[in-house]
Coordinates of C-alpha atoms in Angstrom, one line a residue:
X1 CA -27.6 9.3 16.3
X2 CA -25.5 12.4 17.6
X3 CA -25.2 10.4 21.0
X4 CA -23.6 7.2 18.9
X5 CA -21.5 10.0 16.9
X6 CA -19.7 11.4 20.2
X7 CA -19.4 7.7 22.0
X8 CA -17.4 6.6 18.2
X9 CA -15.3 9.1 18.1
X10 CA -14.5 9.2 21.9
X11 CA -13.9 5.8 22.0
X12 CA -11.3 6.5 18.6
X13 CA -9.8 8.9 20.7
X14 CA -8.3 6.0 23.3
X15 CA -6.9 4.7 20.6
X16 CA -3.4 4.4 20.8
X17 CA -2.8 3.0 17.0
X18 CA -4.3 5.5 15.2
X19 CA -2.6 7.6 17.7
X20 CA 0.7 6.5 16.6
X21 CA -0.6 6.3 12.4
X22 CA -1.9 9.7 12.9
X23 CA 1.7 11.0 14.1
X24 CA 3.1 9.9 11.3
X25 CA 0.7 11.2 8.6
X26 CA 0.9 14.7 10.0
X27 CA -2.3 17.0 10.5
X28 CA -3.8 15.7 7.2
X29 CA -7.3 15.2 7.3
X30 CA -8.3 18.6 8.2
X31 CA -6.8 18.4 11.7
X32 CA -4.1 21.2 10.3
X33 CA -7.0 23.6 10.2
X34 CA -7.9 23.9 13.7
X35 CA -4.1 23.4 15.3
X36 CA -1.6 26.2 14.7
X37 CA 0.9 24.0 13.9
X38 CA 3.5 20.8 14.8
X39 CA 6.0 23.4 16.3
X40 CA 5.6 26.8 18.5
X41 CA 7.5 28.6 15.7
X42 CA 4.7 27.8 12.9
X43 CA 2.0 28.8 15.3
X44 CA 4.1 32.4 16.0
X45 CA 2.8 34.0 12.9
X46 CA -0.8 33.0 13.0
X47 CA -0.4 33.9 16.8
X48 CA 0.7 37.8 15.4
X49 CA -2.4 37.6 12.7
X50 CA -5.2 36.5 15.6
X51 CA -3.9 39.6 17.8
X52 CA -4.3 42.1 15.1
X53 CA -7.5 40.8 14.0
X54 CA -8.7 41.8 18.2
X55 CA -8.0 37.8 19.5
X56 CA -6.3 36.9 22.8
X57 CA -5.1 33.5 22.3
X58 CA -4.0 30.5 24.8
X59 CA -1.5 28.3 23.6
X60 CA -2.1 24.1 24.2
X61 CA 1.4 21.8 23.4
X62 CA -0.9 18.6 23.0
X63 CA 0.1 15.7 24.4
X64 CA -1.4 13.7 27.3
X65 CA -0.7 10.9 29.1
X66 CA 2.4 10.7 30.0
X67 CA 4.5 7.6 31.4
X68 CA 8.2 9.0 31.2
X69 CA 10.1 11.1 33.5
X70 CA 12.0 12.1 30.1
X71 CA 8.7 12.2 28.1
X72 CA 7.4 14.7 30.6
X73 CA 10.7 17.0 31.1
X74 CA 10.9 17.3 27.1
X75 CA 7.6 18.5 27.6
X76 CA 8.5 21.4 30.4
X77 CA 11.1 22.6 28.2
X78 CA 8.8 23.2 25.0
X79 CA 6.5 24.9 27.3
X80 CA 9.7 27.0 29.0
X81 CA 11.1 27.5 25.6
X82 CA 7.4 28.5 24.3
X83 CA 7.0 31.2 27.0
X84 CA 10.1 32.6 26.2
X85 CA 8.9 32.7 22.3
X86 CA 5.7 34.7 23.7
X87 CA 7.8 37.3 25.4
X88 CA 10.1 37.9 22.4
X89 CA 7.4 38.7 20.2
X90 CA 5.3 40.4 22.6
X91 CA 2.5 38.1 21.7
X92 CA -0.8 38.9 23.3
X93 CA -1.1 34.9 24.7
X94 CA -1.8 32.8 27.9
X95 CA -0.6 29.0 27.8
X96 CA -2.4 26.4 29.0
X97 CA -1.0 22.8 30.1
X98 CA -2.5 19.4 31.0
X99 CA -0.7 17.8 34.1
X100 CA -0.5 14.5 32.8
X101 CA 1.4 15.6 29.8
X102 CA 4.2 17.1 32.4
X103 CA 3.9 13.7 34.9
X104 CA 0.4 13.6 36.7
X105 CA 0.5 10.0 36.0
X106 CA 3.5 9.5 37.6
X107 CA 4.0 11.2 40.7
X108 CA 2.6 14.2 42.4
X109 CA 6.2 15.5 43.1
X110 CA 7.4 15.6 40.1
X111 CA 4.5 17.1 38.4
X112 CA 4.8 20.1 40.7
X113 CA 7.9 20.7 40.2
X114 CA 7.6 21.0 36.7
X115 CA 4.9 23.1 37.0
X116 CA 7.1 25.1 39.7
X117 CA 9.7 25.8 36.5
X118 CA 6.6 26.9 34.1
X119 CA 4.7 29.2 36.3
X120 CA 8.0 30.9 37.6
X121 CA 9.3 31.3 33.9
X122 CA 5.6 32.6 33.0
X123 CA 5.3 34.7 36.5
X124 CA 8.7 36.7 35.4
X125 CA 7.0 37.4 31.7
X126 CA 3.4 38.4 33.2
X127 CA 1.6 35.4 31.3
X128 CA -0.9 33.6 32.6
X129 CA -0.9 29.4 32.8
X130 CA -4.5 27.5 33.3
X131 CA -4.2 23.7 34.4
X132 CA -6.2 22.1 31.7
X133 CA -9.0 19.3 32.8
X134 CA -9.0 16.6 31.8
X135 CA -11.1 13.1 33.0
X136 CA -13.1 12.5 36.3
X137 CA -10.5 10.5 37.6
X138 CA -8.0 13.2 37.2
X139 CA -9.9 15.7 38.7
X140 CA -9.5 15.9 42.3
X141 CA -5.7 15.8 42.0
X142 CA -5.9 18.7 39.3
X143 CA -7.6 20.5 41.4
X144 CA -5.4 19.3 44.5
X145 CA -2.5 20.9 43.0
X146 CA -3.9 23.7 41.6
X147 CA -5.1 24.5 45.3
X148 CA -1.4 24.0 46.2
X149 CA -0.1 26.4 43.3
X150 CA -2.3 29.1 43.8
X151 CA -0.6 29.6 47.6
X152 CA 2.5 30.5 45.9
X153 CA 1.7 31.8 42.4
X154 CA -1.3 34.2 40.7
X155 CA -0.8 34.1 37.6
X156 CA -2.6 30.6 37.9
X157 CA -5.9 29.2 36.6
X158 CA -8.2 25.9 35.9
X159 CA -10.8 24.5 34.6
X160 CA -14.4 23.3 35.5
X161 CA -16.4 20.9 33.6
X162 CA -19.9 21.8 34.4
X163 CA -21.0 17.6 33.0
X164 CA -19.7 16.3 36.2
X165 CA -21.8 16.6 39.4
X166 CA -19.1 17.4 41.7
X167 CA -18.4 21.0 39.7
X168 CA -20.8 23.4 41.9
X169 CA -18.8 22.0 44.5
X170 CA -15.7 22.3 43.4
X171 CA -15.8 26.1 42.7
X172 CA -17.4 26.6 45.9
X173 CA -14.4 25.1 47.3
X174 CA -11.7 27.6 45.0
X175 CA -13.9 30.5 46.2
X176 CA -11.4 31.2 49.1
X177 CA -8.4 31.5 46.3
X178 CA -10.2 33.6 44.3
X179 CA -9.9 31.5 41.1
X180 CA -9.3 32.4 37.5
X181 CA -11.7 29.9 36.2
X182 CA -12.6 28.7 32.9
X183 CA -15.6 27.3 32.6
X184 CA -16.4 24.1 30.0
X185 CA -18.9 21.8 29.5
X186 CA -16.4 18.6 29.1
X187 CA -15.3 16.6 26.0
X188 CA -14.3 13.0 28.1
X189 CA -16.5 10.3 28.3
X190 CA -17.6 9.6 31.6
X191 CA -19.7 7.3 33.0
X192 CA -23.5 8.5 34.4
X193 CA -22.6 7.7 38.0
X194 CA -19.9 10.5 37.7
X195 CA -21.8 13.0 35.0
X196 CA -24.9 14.4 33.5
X197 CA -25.8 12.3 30.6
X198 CA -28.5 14.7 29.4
X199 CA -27.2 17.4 27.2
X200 CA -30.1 19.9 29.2
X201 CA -28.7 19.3 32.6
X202 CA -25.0 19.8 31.3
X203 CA -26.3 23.4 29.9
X204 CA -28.2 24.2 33.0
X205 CA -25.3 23.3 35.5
X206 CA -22.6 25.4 33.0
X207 CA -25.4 28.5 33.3
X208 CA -25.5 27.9 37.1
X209 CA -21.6 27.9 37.4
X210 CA -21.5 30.9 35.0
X211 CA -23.7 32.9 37.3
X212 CA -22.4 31.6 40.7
X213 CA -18.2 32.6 39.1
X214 CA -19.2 36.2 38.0
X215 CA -21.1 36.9 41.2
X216 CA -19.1 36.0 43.5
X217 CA -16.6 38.8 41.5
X218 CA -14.3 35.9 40.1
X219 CA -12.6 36.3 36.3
X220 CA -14.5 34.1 34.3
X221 CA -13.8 32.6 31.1
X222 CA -16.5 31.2 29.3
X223 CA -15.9 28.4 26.9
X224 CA -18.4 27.5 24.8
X225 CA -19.3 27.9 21.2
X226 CA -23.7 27.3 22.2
X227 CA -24.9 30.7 21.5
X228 CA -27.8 29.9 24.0
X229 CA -24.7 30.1 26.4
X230 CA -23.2 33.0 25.4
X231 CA -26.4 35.1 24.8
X232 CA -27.5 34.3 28.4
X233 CA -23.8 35.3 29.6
X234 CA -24.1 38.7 27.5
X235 CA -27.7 39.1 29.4
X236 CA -26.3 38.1 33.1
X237 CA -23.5 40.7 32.7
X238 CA -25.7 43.1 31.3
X239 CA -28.4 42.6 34.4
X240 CA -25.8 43.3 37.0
X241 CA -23.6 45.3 35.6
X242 CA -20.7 43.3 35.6
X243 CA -18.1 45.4 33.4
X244 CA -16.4 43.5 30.7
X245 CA -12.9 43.0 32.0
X246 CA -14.3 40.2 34.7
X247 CA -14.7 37.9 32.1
X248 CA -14.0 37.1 28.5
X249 CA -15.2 34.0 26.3
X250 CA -13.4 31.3 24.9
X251 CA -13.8 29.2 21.9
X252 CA -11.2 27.0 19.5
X253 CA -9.3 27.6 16.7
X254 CA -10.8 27.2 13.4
X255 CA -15.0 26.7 15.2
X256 CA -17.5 29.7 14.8
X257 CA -14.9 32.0 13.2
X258 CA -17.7 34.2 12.5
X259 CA -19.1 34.7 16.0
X260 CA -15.8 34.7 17.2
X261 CA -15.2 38.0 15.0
X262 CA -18.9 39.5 15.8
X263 CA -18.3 39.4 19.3
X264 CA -14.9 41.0 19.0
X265 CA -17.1 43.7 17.1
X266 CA -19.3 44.2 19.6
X267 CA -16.9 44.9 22.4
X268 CA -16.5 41.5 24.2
X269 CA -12.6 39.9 25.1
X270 CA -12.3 36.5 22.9
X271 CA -9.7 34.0 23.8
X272 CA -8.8 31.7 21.1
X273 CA -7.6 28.2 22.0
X274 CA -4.7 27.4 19.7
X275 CA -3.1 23.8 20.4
X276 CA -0.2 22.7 18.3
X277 CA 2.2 20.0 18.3
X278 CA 2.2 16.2 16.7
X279 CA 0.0 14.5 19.4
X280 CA -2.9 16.7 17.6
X281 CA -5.0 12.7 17.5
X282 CA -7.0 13.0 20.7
X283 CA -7.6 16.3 20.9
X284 CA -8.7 16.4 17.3
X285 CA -11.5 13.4 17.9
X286 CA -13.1 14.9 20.9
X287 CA -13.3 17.8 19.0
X288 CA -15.2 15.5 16.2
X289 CA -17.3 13.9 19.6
X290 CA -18.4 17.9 20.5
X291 CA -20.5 18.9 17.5
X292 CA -21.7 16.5 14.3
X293 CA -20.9 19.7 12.8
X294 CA -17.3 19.0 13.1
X295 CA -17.4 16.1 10.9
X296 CA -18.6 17.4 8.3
X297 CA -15.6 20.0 8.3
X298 CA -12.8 17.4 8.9
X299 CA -14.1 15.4 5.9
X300 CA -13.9 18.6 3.8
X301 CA -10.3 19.0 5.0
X302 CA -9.7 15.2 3.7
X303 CA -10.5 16.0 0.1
X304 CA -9.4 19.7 -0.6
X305 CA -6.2 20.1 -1.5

């Protein structure tokens, strides 16, 4: 059942007309409670409250998918304008960005050169951008350009998924740029000649990718909400003494707000993920596809007022 659960709502989240319905009903049905927001200045304050509970956060403008030049420049400037927002209020936040929201899609050039104008604009503020993932067939020219970035720019990182086969030796191949990595198990469907169908295998590889990262003396951000994950993470660090600024753990806004704030508690750097913006629709189904626990809570969001 959980396995037809995740293909439904993967499948509903290629869907371009309930992309376009769900844009204009807003972030109804419970999406509202795990976005900050439709714009950067309504996720400011909840941005403020997450730092003074003890949160780092990462900021997401969702969208994806991207076929304009004009479509993808709007977005550069609400990431631009965004990082400015950060430095005004002295917000404790990184900023993540998906490539084909800023013209992956479209041409190699001109994505870089967007990303050229963000990581400048972030560089001179001290924040830190990470390419999101995104698909498999994405993936090698994420990684391509990341690669390319990294030459020029530090305050640069991406993102692994450890479902796909090719992942161990992907990070084998950042190792040389000393990468910023944060490590996922992947919300896309994918086909089994590309990634591990079996959820075991998924866990194992992310554990493996965990251990090889923090080794080899690479920040590591864990992103998981699987306590089996973060418990052996806790107990890997704890083995070799690996001190608690090399890595931190990630998880999204409005999932496992209570283990979020016990491991704040108990010492450990948490990251939120906090997306906002109107093209909430995808995102918000592969969040649905992660967990049947997430159904459950988007169907309570529906009916409360």
């Amino acid at each position: 059942m959980e396995a037809i659960s995740k293909r439904f709502f993967l499948y509903l989240s290629y869907n371009k007309a309930l992309d376009r319905m769900a844009k204009r009903w807003g972030s109804k049905f419970g999406a509202n409670k795990i976005i900050g927001g439709q714009t950067f200045s309504q996720a400011i304050p909840l941005i403020t409250q997450l730092n003074q509970e003890g949160f780092q956060v990462t900021v997401d403008h969702l969208g994806e998918f991207v076929d304009s030049v004009d479509d993808a420049r709007e977005h550069v400037r609400e990431c631009i304008e965004s990082l400015m927002a950060i430095a005004h209020h002295q917000l404790d936040t990184e900023m993540s960005v998906k490539l084909t929201s800023l013209g992956l899609d479209i041409s190699r050039d001109l994505v870089l050169e967007h990303m050229e104008l963000i990581l400048s604009k972030a560089k001179q503020y001290g924040i830190t951008v990470t390419l999101d993932m995104e698909d498999s067939s994405r993936c090698p020219a994420i990684l391509d350009i990341y690669k390319t970035l990294r030459q020029k720019y530090d305050n640069v990182g991406t993102v692994i998924q450890s479902y796909l086969y090719r992942s161990d030796e992907d990070v084998e191949a950042l190792q040389q740029f000393s990468p910023y990595l944060r490590l996922v198990k992947g919300a896309y469907k994918e086909s089994g000649k590309v990634a591990f169908p079996e959820k075991q295998k998924v866990d194992e590889n992310l554990k493996h990718l965990i251990k090889k990262q923090l080794l080899n003396g690479h920040y590591t951000a864990v992103a998981s909400h699987d306590e089996a994950i973060i418990d052996y993470t806790i107990g890997l660090v704890k083995e070799h003494n690996i001190p608690n600024d090399r890595f931190e753990f990630q998880m999204l806004y409005g999932m496992r707000n209570q283990l979020q704030a016990d491991l704040v508690k108990k010492g450990y750097t948490v990251r939120i993920y906090l997306p906002y913006g109107e093209d909430w629709y995808g995102y918000f189904m592969r969040r649905l596809a992660e967990r049947p626990a997430n159904i459950a809570f988007a169907l309570k969001g529906i009916f409360s007022k």
